[in-house]
Short mmCIF file of C-alpha atoms and ligand atoms in Angstrom, two decimals:
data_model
loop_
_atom_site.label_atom_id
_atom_site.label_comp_id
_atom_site.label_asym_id
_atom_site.label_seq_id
_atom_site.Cartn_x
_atom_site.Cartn_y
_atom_site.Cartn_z
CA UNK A 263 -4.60 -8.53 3.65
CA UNK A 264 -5.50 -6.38 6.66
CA UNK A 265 -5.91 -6.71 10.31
CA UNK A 266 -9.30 -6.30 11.31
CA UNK A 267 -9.49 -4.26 13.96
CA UNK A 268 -12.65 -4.48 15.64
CA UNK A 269 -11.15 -7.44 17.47
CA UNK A 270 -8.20 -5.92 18.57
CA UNK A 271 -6.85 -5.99 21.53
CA UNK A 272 -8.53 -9.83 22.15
CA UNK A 273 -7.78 -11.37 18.82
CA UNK A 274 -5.15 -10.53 15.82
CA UNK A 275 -6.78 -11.76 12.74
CA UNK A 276 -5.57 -11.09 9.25
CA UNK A 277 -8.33 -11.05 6.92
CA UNK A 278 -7.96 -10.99 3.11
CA UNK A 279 -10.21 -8.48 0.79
CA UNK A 280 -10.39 -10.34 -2.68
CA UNK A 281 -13.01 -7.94 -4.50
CA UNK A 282 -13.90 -4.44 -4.34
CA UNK A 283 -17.10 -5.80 -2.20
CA UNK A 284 -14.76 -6.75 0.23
CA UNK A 285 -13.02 -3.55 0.52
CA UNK A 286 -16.21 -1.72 0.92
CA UNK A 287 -17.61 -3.63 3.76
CA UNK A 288 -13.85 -3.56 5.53
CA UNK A 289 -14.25 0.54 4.98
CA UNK A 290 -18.17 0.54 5.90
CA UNK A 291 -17.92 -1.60 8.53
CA UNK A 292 -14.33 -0.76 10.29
CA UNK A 293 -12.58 -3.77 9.80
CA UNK A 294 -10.05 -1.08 8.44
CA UNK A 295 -10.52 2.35 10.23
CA UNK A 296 -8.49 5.76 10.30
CA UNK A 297 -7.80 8.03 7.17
CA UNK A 298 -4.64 6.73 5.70
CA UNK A 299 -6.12 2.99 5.79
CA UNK A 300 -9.01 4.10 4.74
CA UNK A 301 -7.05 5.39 1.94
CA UNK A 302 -5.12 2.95 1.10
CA UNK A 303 -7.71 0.15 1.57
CA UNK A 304 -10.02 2.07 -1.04
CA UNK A 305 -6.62 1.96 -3.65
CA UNK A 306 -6.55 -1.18 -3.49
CA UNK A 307 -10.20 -1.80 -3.86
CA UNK A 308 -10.11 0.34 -6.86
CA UNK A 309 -7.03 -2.61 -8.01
CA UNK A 310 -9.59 -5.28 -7.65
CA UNK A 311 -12.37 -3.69 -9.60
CA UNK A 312 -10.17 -3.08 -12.20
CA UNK A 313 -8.39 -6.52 -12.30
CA UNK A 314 -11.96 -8.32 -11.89
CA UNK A 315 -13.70 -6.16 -14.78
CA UNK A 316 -15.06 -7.85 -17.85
CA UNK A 317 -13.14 -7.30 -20.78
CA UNK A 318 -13.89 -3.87 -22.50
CA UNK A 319 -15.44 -2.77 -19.65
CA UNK A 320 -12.29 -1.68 -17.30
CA UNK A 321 -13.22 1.96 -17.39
CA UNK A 322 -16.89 0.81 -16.50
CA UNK A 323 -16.00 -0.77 -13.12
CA UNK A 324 -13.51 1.82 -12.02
CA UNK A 325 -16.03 4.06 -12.35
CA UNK A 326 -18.67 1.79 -10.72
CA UNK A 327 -16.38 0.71 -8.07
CA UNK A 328 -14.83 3.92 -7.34
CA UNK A 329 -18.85 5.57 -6.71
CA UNK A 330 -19.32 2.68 -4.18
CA UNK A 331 -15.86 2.87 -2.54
CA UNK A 332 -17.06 6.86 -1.89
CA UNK A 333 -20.31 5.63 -0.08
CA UNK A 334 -18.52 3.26 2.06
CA UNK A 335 -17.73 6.85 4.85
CA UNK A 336 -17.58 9.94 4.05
CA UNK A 337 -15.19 11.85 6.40
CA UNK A 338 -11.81 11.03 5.96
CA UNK A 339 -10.91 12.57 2.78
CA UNK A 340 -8.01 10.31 2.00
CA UNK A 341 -10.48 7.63 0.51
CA UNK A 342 -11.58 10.26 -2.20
CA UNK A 343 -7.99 11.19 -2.74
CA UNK A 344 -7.15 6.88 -3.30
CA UNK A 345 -10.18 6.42 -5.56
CA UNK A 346 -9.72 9.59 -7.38
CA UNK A 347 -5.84 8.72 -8.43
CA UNK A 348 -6.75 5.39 -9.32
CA UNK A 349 -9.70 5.73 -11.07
CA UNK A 350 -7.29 8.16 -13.62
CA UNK A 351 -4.20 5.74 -13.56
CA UNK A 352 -6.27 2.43 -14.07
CA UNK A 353 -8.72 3.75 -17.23
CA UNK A 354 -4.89 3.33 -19.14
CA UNK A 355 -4.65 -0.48 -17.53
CA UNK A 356 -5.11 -2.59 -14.97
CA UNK A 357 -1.85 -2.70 -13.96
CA UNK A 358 -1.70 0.89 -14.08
CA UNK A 359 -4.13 0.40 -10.98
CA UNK A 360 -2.31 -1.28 -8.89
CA UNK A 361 0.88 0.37 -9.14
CA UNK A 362 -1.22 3.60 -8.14
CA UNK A 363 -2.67 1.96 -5.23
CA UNK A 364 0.86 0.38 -3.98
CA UNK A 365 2.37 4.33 -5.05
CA UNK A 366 -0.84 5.76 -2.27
CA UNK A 367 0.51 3.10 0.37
CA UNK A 368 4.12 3.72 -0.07
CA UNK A 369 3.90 7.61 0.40
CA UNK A 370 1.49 7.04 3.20
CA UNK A 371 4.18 5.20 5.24
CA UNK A 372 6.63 7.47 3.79
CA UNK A 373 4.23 11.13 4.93
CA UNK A 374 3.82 8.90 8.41
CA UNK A 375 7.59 8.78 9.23
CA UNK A 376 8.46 12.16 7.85
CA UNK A 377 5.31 13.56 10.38
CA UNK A 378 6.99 11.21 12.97
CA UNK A 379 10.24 13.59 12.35
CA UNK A 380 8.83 17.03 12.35
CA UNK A 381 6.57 16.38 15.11
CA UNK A 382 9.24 14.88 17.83
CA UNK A 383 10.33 18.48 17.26
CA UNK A 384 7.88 19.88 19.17
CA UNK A 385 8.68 16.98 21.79
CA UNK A 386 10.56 18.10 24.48
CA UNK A 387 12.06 15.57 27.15
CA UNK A 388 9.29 14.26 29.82
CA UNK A 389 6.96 15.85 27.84
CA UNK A 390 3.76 14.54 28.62
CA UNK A 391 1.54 14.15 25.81
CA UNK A 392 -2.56 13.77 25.18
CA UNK A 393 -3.90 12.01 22.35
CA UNK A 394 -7.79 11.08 21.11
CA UNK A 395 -8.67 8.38 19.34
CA UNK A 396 -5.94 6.22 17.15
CA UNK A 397 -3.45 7.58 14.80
CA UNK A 398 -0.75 5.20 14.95
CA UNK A 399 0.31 2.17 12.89
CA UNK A 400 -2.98 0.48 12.78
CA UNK A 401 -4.89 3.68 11.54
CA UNK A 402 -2.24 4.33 8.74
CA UNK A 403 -0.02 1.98 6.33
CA UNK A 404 2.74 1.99 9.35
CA UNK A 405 3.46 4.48 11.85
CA UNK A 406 0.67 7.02 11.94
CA UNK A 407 0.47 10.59 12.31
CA UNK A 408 -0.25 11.88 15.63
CA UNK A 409 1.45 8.29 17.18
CA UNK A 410 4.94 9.08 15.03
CA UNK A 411 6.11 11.33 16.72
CA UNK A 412 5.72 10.05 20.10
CA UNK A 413 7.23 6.86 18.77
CA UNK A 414 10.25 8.45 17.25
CA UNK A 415 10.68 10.58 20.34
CA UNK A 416 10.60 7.01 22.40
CA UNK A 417 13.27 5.66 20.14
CA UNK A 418 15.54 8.90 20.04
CA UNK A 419 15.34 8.15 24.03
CA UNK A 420 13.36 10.85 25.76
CA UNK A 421 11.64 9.93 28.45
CA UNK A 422 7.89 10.43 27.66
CA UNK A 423 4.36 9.76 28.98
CA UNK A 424 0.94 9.51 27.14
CA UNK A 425 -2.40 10.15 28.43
CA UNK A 426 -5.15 7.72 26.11
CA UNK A 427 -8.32 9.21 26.08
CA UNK A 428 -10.81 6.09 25.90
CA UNK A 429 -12.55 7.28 22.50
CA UNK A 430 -16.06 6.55 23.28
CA UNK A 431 -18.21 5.42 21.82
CA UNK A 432 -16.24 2.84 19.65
CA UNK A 433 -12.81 3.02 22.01
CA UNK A 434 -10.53 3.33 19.51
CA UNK A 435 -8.47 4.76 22.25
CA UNK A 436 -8.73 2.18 24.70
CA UNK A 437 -8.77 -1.03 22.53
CA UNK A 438 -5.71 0.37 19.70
CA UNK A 439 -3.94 3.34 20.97
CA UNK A 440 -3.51 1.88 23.85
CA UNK A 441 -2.68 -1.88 22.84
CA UNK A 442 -0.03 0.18 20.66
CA UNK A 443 1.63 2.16 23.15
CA UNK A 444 1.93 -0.22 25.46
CA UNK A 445 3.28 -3.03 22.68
CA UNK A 446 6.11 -0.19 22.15
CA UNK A 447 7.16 -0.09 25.86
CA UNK A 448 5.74 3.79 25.80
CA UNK A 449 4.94 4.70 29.56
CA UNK A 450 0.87 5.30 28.97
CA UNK A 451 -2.22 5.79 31.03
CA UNK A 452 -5.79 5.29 29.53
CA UNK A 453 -8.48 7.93 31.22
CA UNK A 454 -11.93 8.09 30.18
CA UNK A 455 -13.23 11.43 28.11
CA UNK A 456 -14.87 13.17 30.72
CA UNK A 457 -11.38 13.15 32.53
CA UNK A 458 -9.41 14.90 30.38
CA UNK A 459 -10.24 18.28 31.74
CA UNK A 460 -9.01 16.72 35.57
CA UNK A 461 -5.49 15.77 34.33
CA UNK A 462 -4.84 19.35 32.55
CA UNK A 463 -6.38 20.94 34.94
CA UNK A 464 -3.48 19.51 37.88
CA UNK A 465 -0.52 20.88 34.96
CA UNK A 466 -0.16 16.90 34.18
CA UNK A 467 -0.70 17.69 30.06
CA UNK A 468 2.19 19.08 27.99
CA UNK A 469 0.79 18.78 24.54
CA UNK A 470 -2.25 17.56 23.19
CA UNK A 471 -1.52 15.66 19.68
CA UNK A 472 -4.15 14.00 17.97
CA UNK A 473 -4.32 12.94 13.89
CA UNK A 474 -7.13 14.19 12.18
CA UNK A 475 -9.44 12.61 8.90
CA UNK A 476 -9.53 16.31 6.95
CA UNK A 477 -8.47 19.40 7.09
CA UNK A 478 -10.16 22.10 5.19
CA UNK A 479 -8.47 24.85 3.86
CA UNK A 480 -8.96 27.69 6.62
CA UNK A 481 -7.20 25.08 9.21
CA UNK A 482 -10.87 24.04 10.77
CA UNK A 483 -10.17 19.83 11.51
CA UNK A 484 -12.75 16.91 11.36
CA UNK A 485 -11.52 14.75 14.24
CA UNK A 486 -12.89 11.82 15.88
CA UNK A 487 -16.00 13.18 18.08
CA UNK A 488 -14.49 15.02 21.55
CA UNK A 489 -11.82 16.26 19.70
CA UNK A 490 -13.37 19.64 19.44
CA UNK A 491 -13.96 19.32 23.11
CA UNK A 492 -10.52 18.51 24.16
CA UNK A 493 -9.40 21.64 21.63
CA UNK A 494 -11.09 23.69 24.16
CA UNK A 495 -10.06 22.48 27.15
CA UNK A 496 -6.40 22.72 25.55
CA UNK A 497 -7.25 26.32 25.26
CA UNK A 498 -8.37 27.06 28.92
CA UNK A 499 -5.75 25.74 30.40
CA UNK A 500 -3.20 27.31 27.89
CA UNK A 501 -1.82 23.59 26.50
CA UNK A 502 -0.78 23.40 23.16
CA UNK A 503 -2.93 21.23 20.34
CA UNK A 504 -1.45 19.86 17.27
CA UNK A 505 -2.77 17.79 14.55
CA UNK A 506 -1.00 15.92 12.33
CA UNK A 507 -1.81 15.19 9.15
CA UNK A 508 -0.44 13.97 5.60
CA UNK A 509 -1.39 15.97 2.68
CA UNK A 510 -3.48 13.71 1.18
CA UNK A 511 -5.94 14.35 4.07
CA UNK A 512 -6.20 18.23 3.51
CA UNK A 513 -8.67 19.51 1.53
CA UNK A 514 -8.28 22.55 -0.04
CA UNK A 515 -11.93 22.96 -2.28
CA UNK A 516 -13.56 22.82 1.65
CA UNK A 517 -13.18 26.29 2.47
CA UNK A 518 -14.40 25.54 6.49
CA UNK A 519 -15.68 23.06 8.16
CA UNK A 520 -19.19 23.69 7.30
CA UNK A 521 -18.03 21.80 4.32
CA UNK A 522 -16.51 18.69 5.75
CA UNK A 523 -19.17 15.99 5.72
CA UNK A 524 -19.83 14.31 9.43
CA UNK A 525 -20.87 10.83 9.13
CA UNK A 526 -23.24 9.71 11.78
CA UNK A 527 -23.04 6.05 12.76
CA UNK A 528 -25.88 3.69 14.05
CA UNK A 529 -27.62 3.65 17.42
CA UNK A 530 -25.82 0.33 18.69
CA UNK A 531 -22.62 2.11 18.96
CA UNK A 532 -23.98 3.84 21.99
CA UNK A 533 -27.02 2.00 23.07
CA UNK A 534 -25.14 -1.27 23.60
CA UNK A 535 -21.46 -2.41 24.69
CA UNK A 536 -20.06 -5.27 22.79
CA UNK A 537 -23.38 -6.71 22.43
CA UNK A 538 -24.61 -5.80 25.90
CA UNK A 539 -27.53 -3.26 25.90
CA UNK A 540 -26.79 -0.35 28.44
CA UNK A 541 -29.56 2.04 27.24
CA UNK A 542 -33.19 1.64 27.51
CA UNK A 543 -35.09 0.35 24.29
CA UNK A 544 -37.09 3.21 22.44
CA UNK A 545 -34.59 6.01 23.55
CA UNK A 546 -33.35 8.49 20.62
CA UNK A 547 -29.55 9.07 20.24
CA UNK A 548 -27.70 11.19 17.77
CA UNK A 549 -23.88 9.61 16.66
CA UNK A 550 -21.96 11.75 14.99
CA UNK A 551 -19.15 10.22 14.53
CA UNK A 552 -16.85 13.48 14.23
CA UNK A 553 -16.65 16.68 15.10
CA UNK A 554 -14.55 20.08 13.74
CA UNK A 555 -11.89 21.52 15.81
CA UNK A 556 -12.06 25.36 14.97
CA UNK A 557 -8.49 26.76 13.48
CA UNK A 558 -8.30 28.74 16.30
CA UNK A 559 -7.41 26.25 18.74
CA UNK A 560 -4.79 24.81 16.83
CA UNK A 561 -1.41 25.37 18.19
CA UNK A 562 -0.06 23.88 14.64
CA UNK A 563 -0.60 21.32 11.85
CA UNK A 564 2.50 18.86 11.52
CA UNK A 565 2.41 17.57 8.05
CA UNK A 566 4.85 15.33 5.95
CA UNK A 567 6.34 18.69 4.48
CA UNK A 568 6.18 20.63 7.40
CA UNK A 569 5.22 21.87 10.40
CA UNK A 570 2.53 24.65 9.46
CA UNK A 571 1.70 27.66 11.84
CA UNK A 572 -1.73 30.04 11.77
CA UNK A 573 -2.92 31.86 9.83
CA UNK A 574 -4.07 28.39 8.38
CA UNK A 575 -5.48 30.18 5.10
CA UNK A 576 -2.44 31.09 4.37
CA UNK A 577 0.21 28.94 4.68
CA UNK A 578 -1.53 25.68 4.11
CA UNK A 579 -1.73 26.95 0.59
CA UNK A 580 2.08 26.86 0.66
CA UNK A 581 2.09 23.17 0.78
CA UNK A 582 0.23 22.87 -2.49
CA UNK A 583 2.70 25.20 -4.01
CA UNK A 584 5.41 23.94 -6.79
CA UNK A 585 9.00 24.45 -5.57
O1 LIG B 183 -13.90 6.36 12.89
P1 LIG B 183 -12.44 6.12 12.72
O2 LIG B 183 -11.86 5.22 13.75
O3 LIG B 183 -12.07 5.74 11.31
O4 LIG B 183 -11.89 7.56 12.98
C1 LIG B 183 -10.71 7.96 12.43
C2 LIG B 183 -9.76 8.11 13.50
O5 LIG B 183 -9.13 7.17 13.87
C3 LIG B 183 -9.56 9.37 14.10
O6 LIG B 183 -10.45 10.35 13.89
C4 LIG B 183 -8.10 9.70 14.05
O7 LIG B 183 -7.81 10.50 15.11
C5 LIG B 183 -7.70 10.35 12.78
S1 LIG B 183 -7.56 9.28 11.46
C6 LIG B 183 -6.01 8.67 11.63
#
């Protein structure tokens, strides 16, 4: 069951996913969105291949399902991580699937609320804090990554403010961060994009947190689109900038982020506005649908082991590491 979110804030509407079709189109077409949903959502498609094969042929429609689960978008790299776990735990059984997938959603709530911890760390009292795009409970399994903190800081009582950048052009920001904020009581302001520079510019930004969909293993971050943007401006005005992300969304065979794929999305997204055209017909667009923060304006990387510092080539390896 998941919420499908492209009719949030207007409508709540749980929608099942009873074959691995189902979970591709939720991925493909953002009924689900964000990496650790993304993530698990692909687990659990990988379940329903497996439970719906023909007999004999289980290892057949992991394989087939798990190849079309990696079409569905091809940023966040916590939907390779889900079908690649999977696709090795179900070829023993079935069931062996789906305690896999339900093992990827556990630790994703579990990586979300140890984030939350180590991040309201770097939280100081009326901090007031930046975010892009949504990384909270409805981009995750619960909680979220660059939301966690800010909610655990809420609940440990400091007194905190969030600026909500709007996210164009699908408004993640202004239709889910901001429906989740303010459902949590969180004092929060939604500015467009093209303001962000105004409000840290007049010393009204204490920390810029946003989650990210990978991380490759030099610290460069894929990001929704204007992260990279935001990074600098965070720079300029001498802000800090921290990502948070679980594990499972770091990539350590990408050495930069030359090699982090950036989907591009269709035309619509920015030539019409729910439905409503706002662009002439004929015009050309480009959509990428991320961009790469460079590791150098990265303050730090809060993950679910740790809060990791530059240089990024170096100590991300540490998380990898056996103890
Ligand atoms: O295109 P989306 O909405 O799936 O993009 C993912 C995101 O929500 C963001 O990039 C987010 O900041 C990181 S993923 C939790």
């Amino acid at each position: 069951m998941i919420i499908d979110q492209r009719k949030l804030p207007h409508q709540f509407i749980i929608e099942p996913l009873c074959t691995v079709d189902d979970a591709i189109a939720a991925i493909r077409d953002m009924h689900v969105r964000g990496a650790g949903l993304i993530g698990a959502t692909a687990g659990f498609g990988m379940h329903l291949a497996a439970a719906q094969a023909r007999p004999g042929q289980l290892a057949d429609a992991l394989a087939d399902g798990g190849d079309r689960l990696d079409k569905s978008r091809p940023t966040a790299r916590n939907l390779f991580y889900a079908t690649t776990m999977v696709y090795e735990a179900g070829n023993i059984s079935a069931e062996n699937a789906l305690t896999q997938a339900l093992w990827i959603a556990d630790k994703d709530t579990a990586d979300s609320t140890a984030i939350g911890e180590y991040g309201n760390e770097l939280i100081k009292p009326g901090f007031r804090i930046q975010t892009h795009c949504n990384a909270g409970w409805l981009a995750f399994v619960n909680f979220g990554t660059a939301l966690s903190p800010i909610y655990k800081s809420h609940q440990s009582g400091k007194e905190i403010f969030v600026w909500v950048d709007e996210t164009r052009p699908r408004s993640q920001g202004a239709r889910l961060t901001a429906f989740e904020l303010l459902s949590a009581g969180i004092d929060v302001t939604l500015i467009c994009d093209n303001m962000a520079g105004v409000v840290m510019s007049k010393g009204k930004v204490d920390a810029v947190i946003t989650g990210c969909d990978r991380v490759a293993s030099n610290g460069d971050t894929a990001n929704k689109i204007g992260t990279m943007s935001l990074s600098i401006l965070a720079k300029y005005f001498r802000i800090p900038f921290y990502i948070a992300a679980p594990t499972p969304t770091i990539d350590m065979s990408a050495s930069s982020g030359e090699d982090i794929p950036i989907e591009e999305r269709a035309p619509e997204e920015m030539t019409t506005f729910r439905g409503l055209r706002v662009a002439p017909e004929g015009i050309k667009t480009f959509n990428p649908a991320f961009d790469v923060t460079p590791a150098e304006n990265i303050t730090a990387i809060v993950t679910e082991k740790k809060i990791v510092y530059p240089p990024f080539e170096k100590n991300l390896k540490t998380l990898f590491e056996r103890s």
